[in-house]
Amino acid sequence: MELLMMRVGIREEERTTISRFQSGLNLEIRHKVELLPYRDLNELVQLCYRVEHQLKRKTFRKDFTLSYSNSFKKEVPSSKPFPNEKEKEKDKTSQRTSSKETKTSDIKCFKCLRRGHIAS
């Protein structure tokens, strides 16, 4: 950072540079970095780098857990407490036909959560 400032020809106090750098940061990163101790501009840059990677890992975990939990949602039972005999017969026949007709689009891979194949 200091090397770039020397090449461009910017000369200012380190405190001024640090305050400018902090004002240009993402709000989440800025709030976390304000709580951490640093001695100079280089340490501040390294802290920001670490905090940014931590935030990226957290968002990746959240996205992964959301997609993982959505694939295992519970089925909601029907509003009728007890089905009639006719409905029971219909359910039995529909279950027989649906079990015979397993499509490849219905198969879901447990590893990548995509449809149409199974991880081996």
Coordinates of C-alpha atoms in Angstrom, one line a residue:
M1 CA 0.0 0.0 0.0
E2 CA 2.8 2.4 0.9
L3 CA 4.7 1.5 -2.2
L4 CA 1.7 2.4 -4.4
M5 CA 1.3 5.7 -2.6
M6 CA 5.0 6.5 -3.2
R7 CA 4.7 5.6 -6.9
V8 CA 1.6 7.9 -7.3
G9 CA 3.3 10.6 -5.3
I10 CA 0.8 10.9 -2.4
R11 CA 2.4 12.2 0.8
E12 CA 0.2 12.4 3.9
E13 CA 0.3 11.2 7.5
E14 CA -0.4 7.6 8.2
R15 CA -3.4 8.5 10.4
T16 CA -5.0 10.3 7.5
T17 CA -4.4 7.4 5.2
I18 CA -5.8 5.0 7.7
S19 CA -9.0 7.0 8.2
R20 CA -9.5 7.3 4.4
F21 CA -8.9 3.5 4.0
Q22 CA -11.5 2.8 6.8
S23 CA -14.1 5.1 5.3
G24 CA -13.9 3.2 2.0
L25 CA -14.4 -0.2 3.6
N26 CA -17.6 -2.3 3.5
L27 CA -19.7 -1.6 6.6
E28 CA -19.5 -5.1 7.9
I29 CA -15.7 -5.2 7.6
R30 CA -15.4 -1.7 9.0
H31 CA -17.4 -2.6 12.2
K32 CA -15.3 -5.7 12.8
V33 CA -12.0 -4.0 12.2
E34 CA -12.8 -1.1 14.5
L35 CA -12.9 -3.6 17.4
L36 CA -9.5 -5.2 16.6
P37 CA -6.1 -3.6 17.5
Y38 CA -3.6 -2.6 14.8
R39 CA -0.4 -0.6 14.9
D40 CA 0.0 0.6 11.3
L41 CA -1.5 0.7 7.9
N42 CA -0.1 -2.7 6.8
E43 CA -1.6 -4.4 9.9
L44 CA -5.0 -2.8 9.1
V45 CA -4.9 -4.1 5.5
Q46 CA -4.1 -7.6 6.8
L47 CA -6.9 -7.5 9.3
C48 CA -9.4 -6.4 6.6
Y49 CA -8.2 -9.2 4.4
R50 CA -8.8 -11.8 7.2
V51 CA -12.2 -10.4 8.2
E52 CA -13.3 -10.4 4.5
H53 CA -12.4 -14.1 4.2
Q54 CA -14.2 -14.9 7.4
L55 CA -17.4 -13.2 6.2
K56 CA -17.2 -15.0 2.9
R57 CA -16.9 -18.4 4.7
K58 CA -19.9 -17.5 6.9
T59 CA -22.1 -16.6 4.0
F60 CA -21.0 -19.8 2.2
R61 CA -22.0 -21.9 5.2
K62 CA -25.3 -20.1 5.5
D63 CA -26.1 -20.7 1.9
F64 CA -25.1 -24.4 2.1
T65 CA -27.1 -25.0 5.3
L66 CA -30.2 -23.3 3.8
S67 CA -30.1 -25.4 0.6
Y68 CA -29.4 -28.5 2.6
S69 CA -32.3 -27.9 5.1
N70 CA -34.7 -27.0 2.3
S71 CA -34.3 -30.4 0.7
F72 CA -35.5 -32.1 3.8
K73 CA -38.7 -30.3 4.6
K74 CA -41.5 -32.1 6.3
E75 CA -44.6 -33.0 4.4
V76 CA -47.8 -31.3 5.8
P77 CA -50.6 -33.8 6.5
S78 CA -54.0 -33.2 4.9
S79 CA -56.6 -31.2 6.7
K80 CA -58.9 -34.2 7.0
P81 CA -58.2 -36.3 10.0
F82 CA -59.4 -39.7 8.6
P83 CA -59.8 -40.5 4.9
N84 CA -62.8 -42.3 3.6
E85 CA -62.6 -45.9 2.2
K86 CA -62.8 -44.5 -1.4
E87 CA -59.9 -42.2 -0.7
K88 CA -57.9 -45.0 0.8
E89 CA -58.4 -47.1 -2.4
K90 CA -57.4 -44.1 -4.6
D91 CA -54.2 -43.6 -2.5
K92 CA -53.3 -47.3 -2.8
T93 CA -53.6 -47.3 -6.6
S94 CA -51.8 -44.0 -7.0
Q95 CA -48.9 -45.3 -4.8
R96 CA -48.6 -48.4 -6.9
T97 CA -48.4 -46.5 -10.1
S98 CA -46.0 -43.9 -8.8
S99 CA -43.6 -46.4 -7.3
K100 CA -43.3 -48.1 -10.7
E101 CA -42.7 -44.9 -12.6
T102 CA -39.5 -43.5 -11.0
K103 CA -38.1 -40.9 -13.4
T104 CA -34.5 -39.9 -13.5
S105 CA -35.6 -36.3 -12.9
D106 CA -37.1 -37.4 -9.5
I107 CA -33.7 -38.9 -8.4
K108 CA -31.6 -36.4 -6.4
C109 CA -27.9 -36.7 -5.7
F110 CA -27.1 -36.5 -2.0
K111 CA -23.6 -35.1 -2.7
C112 CA -24.2 -32.1 -5.0
L113 CA -28.0 -31.9 -4.5
R114 CA -28.7 -31.9 -8.3
R115 CA -31.3 -34.0 -10.0
G116 CA -31.0 -36.9 -12.4
H117 CA -28.1 -38.9 -10.9
I118 CA -26.9 -40.6 -7.8
A119 CA -23.4 -40.2 -6.4
S120 CA -21.5 -43.4 -6.1

